[in-house]
CSV table of C-alpha atoms in Angstrom, one decimal:
chain,number,residue,atom,x,y,z
A,27,MET,CA,-25.7,-25.8,-21.1
A,28,ALA,CA,-24.4,-25.9,-17.5
A,29,ILE,CA,-22.3,-24.3,-14.8
A,30,ARG,CA,-19.1,-26.2,-14.8
A,31,ARG,CA,-16.5,-26.1,-12.1
A,32,GLY,CA,-12.7,-26.2,-12.6
A,33,ARG,CA,-9.5,-25.9,-10.6
A,34,GLY,CA,-6.2,-24.4,-11.8
A,35,VAL,CA,-2.8,-24.0,-10.4
A,36,ALA,CA,0.2,-21.8,-11.3
A,37,ALA,CA,3.6,-21.1,-9.8
A,38,ILE,CA,6.0,-18.3,-10.5
A,39,ASN,CA,9.5,-17.2,-9.8
A,40,TYR,CA,9.8,-13.4,-9.6
A,41,PRO,CA,13.0,-11.4,-9.7
A,42,THR,CA,13.7,-8.6,-7.2
A,43,GLY,CA,14.8,-5.5,-9.1
A,44,MET,CA,16.0,-5.2,-12.7
A,45,ASN,CA,19.0,-5.7,-14.9
A,46,LEU,CA,19.3,-2.8,-17.2
A,47,GLY,CA,22.3,-0.5,-16.8
A,48,GLY,CA,23.0,-1.3,-13.2
A,49,ASP,CA,20.6,-0.9,-10.4
A,50,PRO,CA,21.8,1.5,-7.7
A,51,THR,CA,20.1,3.1,-4.7
A,52,GLN,CA,21.8,5.6,-2.3
A,53,ALA,CA,20.9,6.5,1.3
A,54,LEU,CA,22.2,9.0,3.7
A,55,VAL,CA,21.8,8.9,7.4
A,56,HIS,CA,22.5,11.6,10.0
A,57,SER,CA,21.6,12.3,13.6
A,58,THR,CA,19.9,15.5,14.7
A,59,PRO,CA,21.4,17.4,17.7
A,60,THR,CA,18.9,15.5,19.9
A,61,GLY,CA,19.8,12.0,18.7
A,62,ASN,CA,17.0,11.3,16.3
A,63,PHE,CA,18.2,9.8,13.0
A,64,MET,CA,17.2,11.2,9.6
A,65,VAL,CA,17.3,8.8,6.7
A,66,THR,CA,17.4,10.7,3.4
A,67,LEU,CA,16.2,8.8,0.3
A,68,SER,CA,14.8,9.4,-3.1
A,69,SER,CA,12.8,6.1,-3.0
A,70,VAL,CA,9.1,6.8,-3.0
A,71,ASP,CA,6.5,5.5,-0.6
A,72,LEU,CA,3.3,5.1,-2.6
A,73,GLY,CA,1.4,3.3,0.1
A,74,GLN,CA,3.3,0.0,0.2
A,75,GLY,CA,5.0,1.0,3.4
A,76,MET,CA,8.6,2.0,2.3
A,77,LYS,CA,8.9,4.6,5.1
A,78,GLN,CA,8.0,2.2,7.8
A,79,ILE,CA,10.3,-0.5,6.6
A,80,MET,CA,13.2,1.8,6.1
A,81,ALA,CA,12.7,3.2,9.6
A,82,GLN,CA,12.7,-0.4,11.0
A,83,ILE,CA,15.9,-1.2,9.1
A,84,CYS,CA,17.7,1.9,10.2
A,85,ALA,CA,16.6,1.6,13.8
A,86,GLU,CA,17.6,-2.1,14.0
A,87,THR,CA,21.1,-1.3,12.5
A,88,ILE,CA,21.8,1.7,14.7
A,89,GLY,CA,20.2,0.2,17.8
A,90,VAL,CA,17.5,2.8,18.6
A,91,PRO,CA,13.7,2.5,18.8
A,92,THR,CA,11.9,2.9,15.4
A,93,ASP,CA,10.2,6.1,16.5
A,94,ARG,CA,13.6,7.7,16.8
A,95,VAL,CA,14.1,7.5,13.0
A,96,VAL,CA,12.6,9.9,10.5
A,97,ILE,CA,12.4,9.0,6.8
A,98,ASP,CA,12.7,11.9,4.4
A,99,THR,CA,11.9,10.9,0.8
A,100,ALA,CA,11.1,14.5,-0.2
A,101,ASP,CA,12.9,15.4,-3.4
A,102,THR,CA,14.4,13.3,-6.2
A,103,ASP,CA,16.2,16.4,-7.6
A,104,THR,CA,18.2,17.2,-4.5
A,105,GLY,CA,18.1,13.9,-2.6
A,106,PRO,CA,20.4,10.9,-2.9
A,107,HIS,CA,20.1,8.8,-6.0
A,108,CYS,CA,17.5,6.1,-6.4
A,109,MET,CA,16.5,4.3,-9.6
A,110,GLY,CA,12.9,4.4,-8.3
A,111,THR,CA,10.1,2.5,-6.7
A,112,PHE,CA,9.4,-0.3,-9.2
A,113,ALA,CA,10.4,-3.8,-10.1
A,114,SER,CA,9.7,-4.8,-6.4
A,115,ARG,CA,13.1,-3.4,-5.6
A,116,GLY,CA,12.4,-0.8,-2.8
A,117,THR,CA,13.0,-2.9,0.3
A,118,HIS,CA,15.9,-4.9,-1.2
A,119,ARG,CA,17.9,-2.0,-2.8
A,120,ALA,CA,17.1,0.9,-0.5
A,121,GLY,CA,17.1,-1.4,2.6
A,122,ASN,CA,20.7,-2.5,1.8
A,123,ALA,CA,21.8,1.1,1.3
A,124,VAL,CA,20.2,2.2,4.6
A,125,ILE,CA,22.0,-0.6,6.4
A,126,GLN,CA,25.3,0.5,5.0
A,127,ALA,CA,24.7,4.2,5.9
A,128,ALA,CA,23.3,3.3,9.3
A,129,LYS,CA,26.4,1.2,10.1
A,130,GLU,CA,28.7,4.1,9.3
A,131,ALA,CA,26.6,6.5,11.5
A,132,ARG,CA,26.5,3.9,14.3
A,133,GLN,CA,30.3,3.7,14.3
A,134,VAL,CA,30.7,7.5,14.7
A,135,MET,CA,28.0,7.4,17.4
A,136,LEU,CA,29.9,4.7,19.3
A,137,GLU,CA,33.2,6.7,18.9
A,138,VAL,CA,31.7,9.8,20.4
A,139,ALA,CA,30.2,7.7,23.2
A,140,ALA,CA,33.6,6.1,23.8
A,141,GLU,CA,35.2,9.5,24.3
A,142,GLU,CA,32.5,10.6,26.7
A,143,LEU,CA,32.7,7.3,28.7
A,144,GLU,CA,36.5,7.1,28.3
A,145,VAL,CA,36.4,3.5,27.0
A,146,ASN,CA,37.1,1.8,23.7
A,147,ALA,CA,34.3,2.0,21.1
A,148,SER,CA,34.6,-1.7,20.6
A,149,ASP,CA,33.6,-2.3,24.2
A,150,LEU,CA,30.2,-0.5,23.7
A,151,GLU,CA,26.8,-1.8,22.8
A,152,THR,CA,23.3,-0.3,22.3
A,153,ASP,CA,20.3,-1.4,24.3
A,154,GLY,CA,17.7,-0.6,21.6
A,155,GLN,CA,16.0,1.8,23.9
A,156,GLY,CA,18.2,4.9,23.2
A,157,ASN,CA,21.2,4.1,25.4
A,158,ILE,CA,24.8,3.0,24.9
A,159,LEU,CA,26.3,0.7,27.5
A,160,VAL,CA,29.7,-0.7,28.3
A,161,LYS,CA,29.6,-4.4,27.6
A,162,GLY,CA,29.5,-6.3,30.9
A,163,ALA,CA,29.2,-3.1,32.9
A,164,PRO,CA,25.7,-1.8,32.0
A,165,GLN,CA,25.7,0.7,34.9
A,166,LYS,CA,28.2,2.6,32.9
A,167,SER,CA,26.1,4.1,30.1
A,168,ILE,CA,25.2,7.2,28.2
A,169,SER,CA,22.0,8.1,26.4
A,170,ILE,CA,22.1,8.6,22.6
A,171,PHE,CA,20.5,12.0,23.2
A,172,ASP,CA,23.6,13.1,25.2
A,173,VAL,CA,26.0,11.5,22.7
A,174,ALA,CA,24.4,13.6,19.9
A,175,LEU,CA,24.5,16.7,21.9
A,176,SER,CA,28.2,16.1,22.6
A,177,ALA,CA,28.9,15.3,18.9
A,178,HIS,CA,27.3,18.5,17.8
A,179,PHE,CA,28.3,21.1,20.5
A,180,LYS,CA,31.4,19.7,22.1
A,181,ARG,CA,33.3,17.4,19.8
A,182,GLY,CA,32.4,18.6,16.4
A,183,ARG,CA,31.7,15.2,15.0
A,184,SER,CA,29.0,14.4,12.4
A,185,ILE,CA,27.1,11.2,13.4
A,186,SER,CA,26.3,10.3,9.8
A,187,GLY,CA,26.7,7.6,7.2
A,188,ARG,CA,26.6,7.0,3.5
A,189,GLY,CA,25.1,4.0,1.8
A,190,MET,CA,25.2,3.0,-1.8
A,191,PHE,CA,23.8,-0.4,-2.9
A,192,LEU,CA,24.4,-1.5,-6.4
A,193,ILE,CA,23.5,-4.6,-8.3
A,194,PRO,CA,25.8,-4.3,-11.3
A,195,ARG,CA,24.5,-5.0,-14.8
A,196,SER,CA,24.8,-8.7,-15.8
A,197,TYR,CA,25.8,-9.3,-19.4
A,198,PRO,CA,25.1,-12.6,-21.1
A,199,GLU,CA,28.1,-14.8,-21.8
A,200,LYS,CA,28.9,-14.8,-25.5
A,201,GLU,CA,29.1,-18.6,-25.9
A,202,THR,CA,26.2,-19.8,-23.8
A,203,GLY,CA,23.9,-16.8,-23.3
A,204,ALA,CA,24.0,-17.5,-19.6
A,205,MET,CA,23.6,-14.5,-17.3
A,206,LYS,CA,22.4,-13.5,-13.9
A,207,PRO,CA,19.5,-11.1,-14.4
A,208,SER,CA,18.6,-11.0,-10.7
A,209,THR,CA,20.3,-12.0,-7.5
A,210,CYS,CA,17.2,-12.6,-5.6
A,211,TYR,CA,13.8,-14.3,-6.4
A,212,ALA,CA,10.5,-14.4,-4.6
A,213,HIS,CA,8.2,-17.3,-5.3
A,214,ALA,CA,4.5,-17.9,-5.3
A,215,CYS,CA,1.9,-20.6,-6.0
A,216,THR,CA,-1.8,-20.1,-6.4
A,217,VAL,CA,-4.7,-22.6,-6.7
A,218,VAL,CA,-8.0,-21.1,-7.9
A,219,GLU,CA,-11.4,-22.7,-8.2
A,220,VAL,CA,-13.9,-21.3,-10.6
A,221,GLU,CA,-17.3,-21.8,-12.0
A,222,VAL,CA,-17.8,-21.2,-15.7
A,223,ASP,CA,-21.2,-20.8,-17.2
A,224,ASP,CA,-20.9,-22.3,-20.7
A,225,GLU,CA,-24.0,-20.5,-21.8
A,226,THR,CA,-23.0,-17.0,-20.9
A,227,GLY,CA,-19.3,-17.4,-20.7
A,228,GLU,CA,-19.2,-15.9,-17.3
A,229,VAL,CA,-16.4,-16.9,-15.0
A,230,THR,CA,-16.9,-16.7,-11.2
A,231,VAL,CA,-13.9,-17.3,-8.9
A,232,LEU,CA,-15.0,-19.3,-5.9
A,233,ASN,CA,-11.8,-19.3,-3.9
A,234,VAL,CA,-8.1,-18.4,-4.1
A,235,LYS,CA,-5.4,-20.1,-2.1
A,236,ASN,CA,-2.0,-18.5,-2.3
A,237,VAL,CA,1.4,-19.4,-0.9
A,238,PHE,CA,4.0,-16.7,-1.1
A,239,GLU,CA,7.7,-17.2,-0.4
A,240,ILE,CA,9.0,-13.7,0.2
A,241,GLY,CA,12.3,-14.0,2.1
A,242,ARG,CA,12.0,-12.6,5.6
A,243,ALA,CA,8.8,-10.6,6.3
A,244,LEU,CA,10.3,-7.4,7.8
A,245,ASN,CA,6.8,-6.3,8.9
A,246,PRO,CA,4.5,-9.3,8.8
A,247,ARG,CA,1.2,-7.3,9.0
A,248,MET,CA,2.2,-5.0,6.2
A,249,VAL,CA,3.4,-8.0,4.1
A,250,GLU,CA,0.0,-9.7,4.6
A,251,GLN,CA,-1.8,-6.5,3.7
A,252,GLN,CA,0.1,-6.2,0.5
A,253,LEU,CA,-0.4,-9.9,-0.4
A,254,VAL,CA,-4.2,-9.8,0.2
A,255,GLY,CA,-4.5,-6.7,-2.0
A,256,GLY,CA,-2.2,-8.2,-4.6
A,257,SER,CA,-4.1,-11.5,-4.8
A,258,TRP,CA,-7.3,-9.6,-5.4
A,259,MET,CA,-5.6,-7.5,-8.1
A,260,GLY,CA,-4.4,-10.6,-9.8
A,261,ILE,CA,-8.0,-11.9,-10.0
A,262,SER,CA,-9.0,-8.5,-11.3
A,263,HIS,CA,-6.4,-8.6,-14.1
A,264,ALA,CA,-7.4,-12.1,-15.0
A,265,LEU,CA,-11.1,-11.4,-15.4
A,266,TYR,CA,-11.9,-7.7,-15.7
A,267,GLU,CA,-9.3,-5.1,-16.2
A,268,THR,CA,-8.4,-3.7,-19.6
A,269,THR,CA,-7.9,-0.3,-21.1
A,270,GLU,CA,-9.5,-1.5,-24.4
A,271,PRO,CA,-12.9,-3.1,-23.6
A,272,TYR,CA,-14.6,-1.6,-26.6
A,273,TYR,CA,-14.4,-2.6,-30.3
A,274,PRO,CA,-14.2,-2.7,-33.2
A,275,SER,CA,-11.8,0.3,-32.9
A,276,ARG,CA,-10.0,2.2,-30.2
A,277,ASP,CA,-12.2,5.2,-31.0
A,278,HIS,CA,-15.0,3.6,-29.0
A,279,GLY,CA,-12.8,3.0,-26.0
A,280,GLY,CA,-12.9,4.3,-22.6
A,281,THR,CA,-11.5,7.8,-21.9
A,282,ASP,CA,-11.0,7.5,-18.2
A,283,PHE,CA,-11.2,5.3,-15.2
A,284,ASN,CA,-15.0,5.5,-15.1
A,285,GLN,CA,-15.0,3.0,-18.0
A,286,TYR,CA,-12.3,0.9,-16.5
A,287,LEU,CA,-13.8,-2.3,-15.1
A,288,MET,CA,-12.6,-3.2,-11.6
A,289,PRO,CA,-14.2,-5.4,-9.1
A,290,GLY,CA,-15.8,-3.9,-6.0
A,291,PRO,CA,-16.3,-5.1,-2.4
A,292,GLY,CA,-19.2,-7.3,-3.5
A,293,ASP,CA,-17.0,-9.3,-6.0
A,294,LEU,CA,-14.6,-10.9,-3.6
A,295,ALA,CA,-13.6,-14.5,-3.7
A,296,GLU,CA,-12.7,-16.4,-0.5
A,297,THR,CA,-9.0,-15.8,-0.3
A,298,GLU,CA,-6.3,-17.6,1.7
A,299,ILE,CA,-2.8,-16.3,2.1
A,300,ILE,CA,0.1,-18.4,3.5
A,301,VAL,CA,3.6,-16.8,3.8
A,302,LEU,CA,6.8,-18.8,3.7
A,303,GLU,CA,9.9,-17.1,4.9
A,304,ARG,CA,13.2,-18.2,3.5
A,305,PRO,CA,15.6,-15.4,4.1
A,306,SER,CA,17.5,-14.3,1.0
A,307,ALA,CA,21.3,-14.2,1.0
A,308,ASP,CA,21.7,-10.6,-0.1
A,309,GLY,CA,18.6,-8.9,1.1
A,310,PRO,CA,18.3,-6.6,4.1
A,311,PHE,CA,17.7,-8.9,7.1
A,312,GLY,CA,16.8,-11.5,4.5
A,313,ALA,CA,14.1,-9.6,2.7
A,314,LYS,CA,13.1,-10.1,-0.9
A,315,GLY,CA,10.7,-8.1,-3.1
A,316,PRO,CA,7.1,-9.3,-2.6
A,317,GLY,CA,5.5,-6.2,-4.2
A,318,GLU,CA,4.5,-7.1,-7.8
A,319,MET,CA,4.8,-10.9,-7.7
A,320,CYS,CA,1.8,-11.2,-5.4
A,321,ALA,CA,-0.5,-10.2,-8.2
A,322,ASN,CA,0.9,-12.6,-10.8
A,323,PRO,CA,0.2,-16.3,-10.2
A,324,GLN,CA,-3.6,-15.8,-10.0
A,325,ILE,CA,-3.7,-15.0,-13.7
A,326,PRO,CA,-2.4,-18.2,-15.1
A,327,ALA,CA,-4.2,-20.1,-12.3
A,328,VAL,CA,-7.5,-18.7,-13.4
A,329,ALA,CA,-6.8,-19.5,-17.1
A,330,ASN,CA,-5.9,-23.0,-16.1
A,331,ALA,CA,-9.1,-23.3,-14.0
A,332,VAL,CA,-11.2,-22.2,-17.0
A,333,PHE,CA,-9.5,-24.8,-19.1
A,334,ASP,CA,-10.2,-27.4,-16.4
A,335,ALA,CA,-13.8,-26.3,-16.3
A,336,VAL,CA,-14.8,-26.1,-20.0
A,337,GLY,CA,-11.7,-27.3,-21.9
A,338,VAL,CA,-10.8,-24.1,-23.7
A,339,ARG,CA,-7.5,-22.3,-23.6
A,340,ILE,CA,-7.9,-18.5,-23.2
A,341,ASP,CA,-4.6,-16.8,-24.0
A,342,THR,CA,-5.7,-13.2,-24.1
A,343,LEU,CA,-6.5,-11.1,-20.9
A,344,PRO,CA,-8.9,-10.4,-19.4
A,345,ILE,CA,-10.8,-13.7,-19.7
A,346,THR,CA,-14.2,-12.0,-20.5
A,347,PRO,CA,-17.4,-13.9,-21.1
A,348,GLU,CA,-17.1,-13.0,-24.8
A,349,ARG,CA,-13.7,-14.6,-25.1
A,350,VAL,CA,-14.9,-17.7,-23.3
A,351,LEU,CA,-17.9,-18.0,-25.6
A,352,ARG,CA,-15.9,-17.5,-28.8
A,353,ALA,CA,-13.4,-20.2,-27.7
A,354,LEU,CA,-16.3,-22.6,-26.9
A,355,LYS,CA,-17.8,-21.8,-30.3
A,356,ALA,CA,-14.5,-22.3,-32.1
A,357,ARG,CA,-14.0,-25.7,-30.4
A,358,ALA,CA,-17.5,-26.8,-31.2
A,359,ALA,CA,-16.9,-25.9,-34.9
A,360,GLY,CA,-13.9,-28.1,-34.7
B,20,MET,CA,-19.3,36.2,-12.5
B,21,ALA,CA,-20.8,37.4,-9.3
B,22,LYS,CA,-19.9,35.4,-6.3
B,23,VAL,CA,-22.6,34.0,-4.1
B,24,PRO,CA,-22.5,33.6,-0.3
B,25,VAL,CA,-22.7,30.2,1.2
B,26,GLN,CA,-23.0,29.4,4.9
B,27,PHE,CA,-23.0,25.9,6.5
B,28,THR,CA,-21.7,24.0,9.5
B,29,LEU,CA,-18.6,21.9,8.9
B,30,ASN,CA,-17.8,19.4,11.6
B,31,GLY,CA,-19.6,21.6,14.1
B,32,SER,CA,-18.2,25.0,13.2
B,33,GLU,CA,-19.8,27.7,11.2
B,34,LYS,CA,-18.3,28.4,7.8
B,35,ALA,CA,-19.1,31.3,5.5
B,36,GLU,CA,-17.6,31.8,2.1
B,37,PHE,CA,-18.2,33.7,-1.1
B,38,ILE,CA,-17.9,31.3,-4.0
B,39,GLU,CA,-18.4,31.4,-7.7
B,40,SER,CA,-21.7,30.0,-8.7
B,41,GLY,CA,-21.3,26.4,-9.9
B,42,THR,CA,-18.4,25.6,-7.5
B,43,THR,CA,-18.7,22.0,-6.2
B,44,LEU,CA,-18.8,21.3,-2.5
B,45,LEU,CA,-15.5,19.3,-2.9
B,46,HIS,CA,-13.7,22.4,-4.4
B,47,ALA,CA,-15.2,24.7,-1.7
B,48,LEU,CA,-14.1,22.3,1.1
B,49,ARG,CA,-10.6,21.6,-0.2
B,50,ASP,CA,-9.6,24.9,-1.8
B,51,LYS,CA,-11.6,27.6,0.0
B,52,ILE,CA,-12.0,26.2,3.5
B,53,GLY,CA,-8.9,24.0,3.6
B,54,ASP,CA,-10.5,20.7,4.6
B,55,THR,CA,-8.6,18.3,2.3
B,56,SER,CA,-9.9,15.1,3.8
B,57,PRO,CA,-12.4,14.6,1.0
B,58,LYS,CA,-10.4,13.5,-2.1
B,59,GLY,CA,-11.0,14.3,-5.7
B,60,GLY,CA,-10.7,11.1,-7.6
B,61,CYS,CA,-12.9,10.9,-10.7
B,62,HIS,CA,-14.8,14.2,-10.3
B,63,GLN,CA,-17.7,12.4,-11.9
B,64,GLY,CA,-19.3,10.6,-9.0
B,65,THR,CA,-18.0,7.1,-9.6
B,66,CYS,CA,-15.2,6.5,-7.2
B,67,GLY,CA,-16.5,7.7,-3.9
B,68,ALA,CA,-13.3,9.3,-2.6
B,69,CYS,CA,-15.0,12.6,-2.1
B,70,SER,CA,-17.9,11.2,0.0
B,71,VAL,CA,-19.1,13.5,2.9
B,72,ILE,CA,-22.1,13.4,5.1
B,73,ILE,CA,-24.7,16.2,4.5
B,74,ASP,CA,-27.5,16.3,7.0
B,75,GLY,CA,-27.0,12.7,7.9
B,76,GLU,CA,-26.9,11.5,4.3
B,77,LEU,CA,-23.9,10.2,2.4
B,78,ARG,CA,-23.2,12.5,-0.5
B,79,LEU,CA,-20.6,12.8,-3.3
B,80,SER,CA,-19.2,16.3,-2.8
B,81,CYS,CA,-17.8,16.3,-6.4
B,82,LEU,CA,-21.4,16.3,-7.7
B,83,THR,CA,-22.9,18.6,-5.0
B,84,LEU,CA,-23.0,22.3,-5.7
B,85,ALA,CA,-21.7,24.3,-2.7
B,86,GLU,CA,-24.5,26.8,-3.1
B,87,THR,CA,-27.1,24.1,-2.4
B,88,CYS,CA,-25.6,23.5,1.0
B,89,ASN,CA,-26.8,26.7,2.7
B,90,GLY,CA,-27.7,25.9,6.3
B,91,ALA,CA,-26.5,22.3,6.0
B,92,ASP,CA,-24.7,20.2,8.6
B,93,ILE,CA,-21.7,18.8,6.8
B,94,ARG,CA,-19.4,16.1,8.3
B,95,THR,CA,-16.0,15.0,6.9
B,96,THR,CA,-13.4,12.6,8.1
B,97,ALA,CA,-11.3,15.5,9.3
B,98,GLY,CA,-13.9,16.1,12.0
B,99,LEU,CA,-14.2,12.6,13.3
B,100,ALA,CA,-11.5,12.5,16.0
B,101,GLU,CA,-12.5,14.2,19.2
B,102,ALA,CA,-9.8,15.9,21.3
B,103,GLY,CA,-7.1,13.9,19.7
B,104,VAL,CA,-8.9,10.6,20.2
B,105,LEU,CA,-9.5,8.7,17.0
B,106,HIS,CA,-13.1,7.7,16.1
B,107,PRO,CA,-13.6,3.9,16.4
B,108,LEU,CA,-13.8,3.6,12.6
B,109,GLN,CA,-10.4,5.4,12.3
B,110,ARG,CA,-8.9,3.2,15.0
B,111,ALA,CA,-10.3,0.0,13.3
B,112,PHE,CA,-8.9,1.0,9.9
B,113,LEU,CA,-5.5,1.5,11.4
B,114,ASP,CA,-5.6,-1.8,13.4
B,115,ALA,CA,-6.9,-3.8,10.4
B,116,PHE,CA,-4.3,-2.3,8.0
B,117,ALA,CA,-7.3,-1.3,5.9
B,118,THR,CA,-5.4,1.5,4.1
B,119,GLN,CA,-2.4,1.5,1.9
B,120,CYS,CA,-2.1,4.6,-0.3
B,121,GLY,CA,-4.9,6.1,1.7
B,122,PHE,CA,-6.7,7.9,-1.1
B,123,CYS,CA,-10.0,6.1,-0.8
B,124,THR,CA,-9.9,6.0,3.0
B,125,PRO,CA,-11.8,9.2,3.9
B,126,GLY,CA,-14.6,8.2,1.5
B,127,MET,CA,-14.7,4.7,2.9
B,128,ILE,CA,-14.9,5.9,6.4
B,129,MET,CA,-17.7,8.3,5.6
B,130,ALA,CA,-19.7,5.6,3.9
B,131,ALA,CA,-19.0,3.3,6.9
B,132,LYS,CA,-20.1,6.0,9.4
B,133,VAL,CA,-23.5,6.5,7.7
B,134,LEU,CA,-23.9,2.7,7.8
B,135,LEU,CA,-23.1,2.4,11.5
B,136,ASP,CA,-25.2,5.4,12.4
B,137,ARG,CA,-28.2,3.7,11.0
B,138,THR,CA,-27.3,0.0,11.5
B,139,PRO,CA,-25.1,-0.4,14.6
B,140,ASN,CA,-24.7,-4.1,14.1
B,141,PRO,CA,-24.4,-4.6,10.4
B,142,SER,CA,-24.0,-8.0,8.7
B,143,ARG,CA,-21.1,-8.5,6.3
B,144,GLU,CA,-23.6,-8.1,3.4
B,145,ASP,CA,-24.7,-4.7,4.9
B,146,VAL,CA,-21.0,-3.6,5.0
B,147,VAL,CA,-20.4,-4.7,1.4
B,148,GLU,CA,-23.5,-2.9,0.2
B,149,ALA,CA,-22.6,0.3,2.1
B,150,LEU,CA,-19.1,0.4,0.6
B,151,SER,CA,-20.2,-0.6,-2.9
B,152,GLY,CA,-20.0,3.0,-4.2
B,153,ASN,CA,-16.3,3.3,-3.1
B,154,ILE,CA,-13.4,2.1,-5.2
B,155,CYS,CA,-10.1,0.9,-3.7
B,156,ARG,CA,-7.1,0.0,-5.7
B,157,CYS,CA,-4.7,-1.3,-3.0
B,158,THR,CA,-6.4,-3.4,-0.3
B,159,GLY,CA,-8.7,-5.9,-2.1
B,160,TYR,CA,-11.4,-4.5,0.2
B,161,GLU,CA,-11.3,-7.4,2.7
B,162,PRO,CA,-9.3,-5.5,5.3
B,163,ILE,CA,-11.8,-2.6,4.9
B,164,ILE,CA,-14.8,-4.8,5.4
B,165,GLN,CA,-13.1,-6.3,8.5
B,166,ALA,CA,-12.3,-2.9,9.9
B,167,VAL,CA,-16.0,-1.7,9.6
B,168,LEU,CA,-17.2,-4.9,11.3
B,169,THR,CA,-14.6,-4.4,14.1
B,170,ALA,CA,-15.6,-0.8,14.6
B,171,ALA,CA,-19.3,-1.9,14.8
B,172,ARG,CA,-18.4,-4.5,17.5
B,173,ALA,CA,-16.4,-1.8,19.4
B,174,ASN,CA,-19.3,0.6,19.3
B,175,SER,CA,-21.8,-2.0,20.6
B,176,GLN,CA,-19.4,-3.0,23.4
B,177,ASN,CA,-19.1,0.7,24.4
B,178,ALA,CA,-22.8,1.1,24.3
B,179,ALA,CA,-23.5,-2.0,26.4
């Protein structure tokens, strides 16, 4: 009986979005009379940072500071259409829709500015600070605040835009079965080191090293935050979490989250995160969906590490002490 | 059922309410007084989201009867900022990206505040121990631990 050490590796490809009946998201952008930009979406921010990312995307496209953009995700009944915040699709789908809407709004904004400055709209550029300048003659400029006032009260123009981003459904080819279920994949690789006590079956994760390839990180700090949390969640899924910890029957199962085992701050393994950025071809500014995939590679990596340590394959999650001991016993029995 | 009067200090201001006997402090704070910073997660004392400070002690407001708080000094996350300036713990949580969905954050901050009030220069183990009654689904805890350690350093620099 001994504590045995093992190392496991796993790599994954993870699709961004889904391929069911077509995967659309719609966005609407309009300016207020004072030149702030409202982005109306039905995509939901549940803590992953959707609002911040959409504000950055809109601001970058229109050419205004991020704090001039307001994201309204209030109401899925009355708002534009979104399939939802799932399948790691939010940044990719909604981001592309916001770019499309913001481009259209920017064009109207430049047209109004052109009328005010008596130049061609194609000769104008934004400075990113809230002003529109004549290219090559920056002394000739107008603030976006004044452009919005003019559009609303003088020229009767709506500085607004519509965006709809759709990944159409992909059907398998009849002959080969070949299809394109996703246009965009994130990738990850994890190496985990564990100690397995072959007397108690207990698995302790010593360290977790992750590399995530997530397209362009539109907000690097928020990406890191999500990956750190996701890596921990992957370990948690591998070793602890289940809705059915009790047996022999479901009747003895947990009834709420009080009986749902989840590691606390004292159960952390040393974790390393490395981000690789390889911009995607069809993502907004090269982004992919890092959301769900960041909690996936840890699970097979832990299973492989347990195999490396004690030579048994556990194929049911979570990898509890009982499952490890039963597998060791079965192997010993031959 | 007859209502009972309860009177306490919340973040420095006097509060007086008539409540039904058996009302939890969490319910009184959120639904009677309107301080929604303590969150109702499990309502059974296991998640820590409802943590508040009562007379300097960390307490679970979902398991505390409001009528037992007569005369108490109660502190919540809503009262931490002074004149619009965030408390060092709040600042550190923001800077460390120690919050995602935010539901556990007020409880985490209350637990951390009691720690720092007593142990201004905590070790990492002290922080882990202090936060061990609070559950977080999003962050993996590490950014929260780092935020508390950062706030402790900021406090000691200000004191020096």
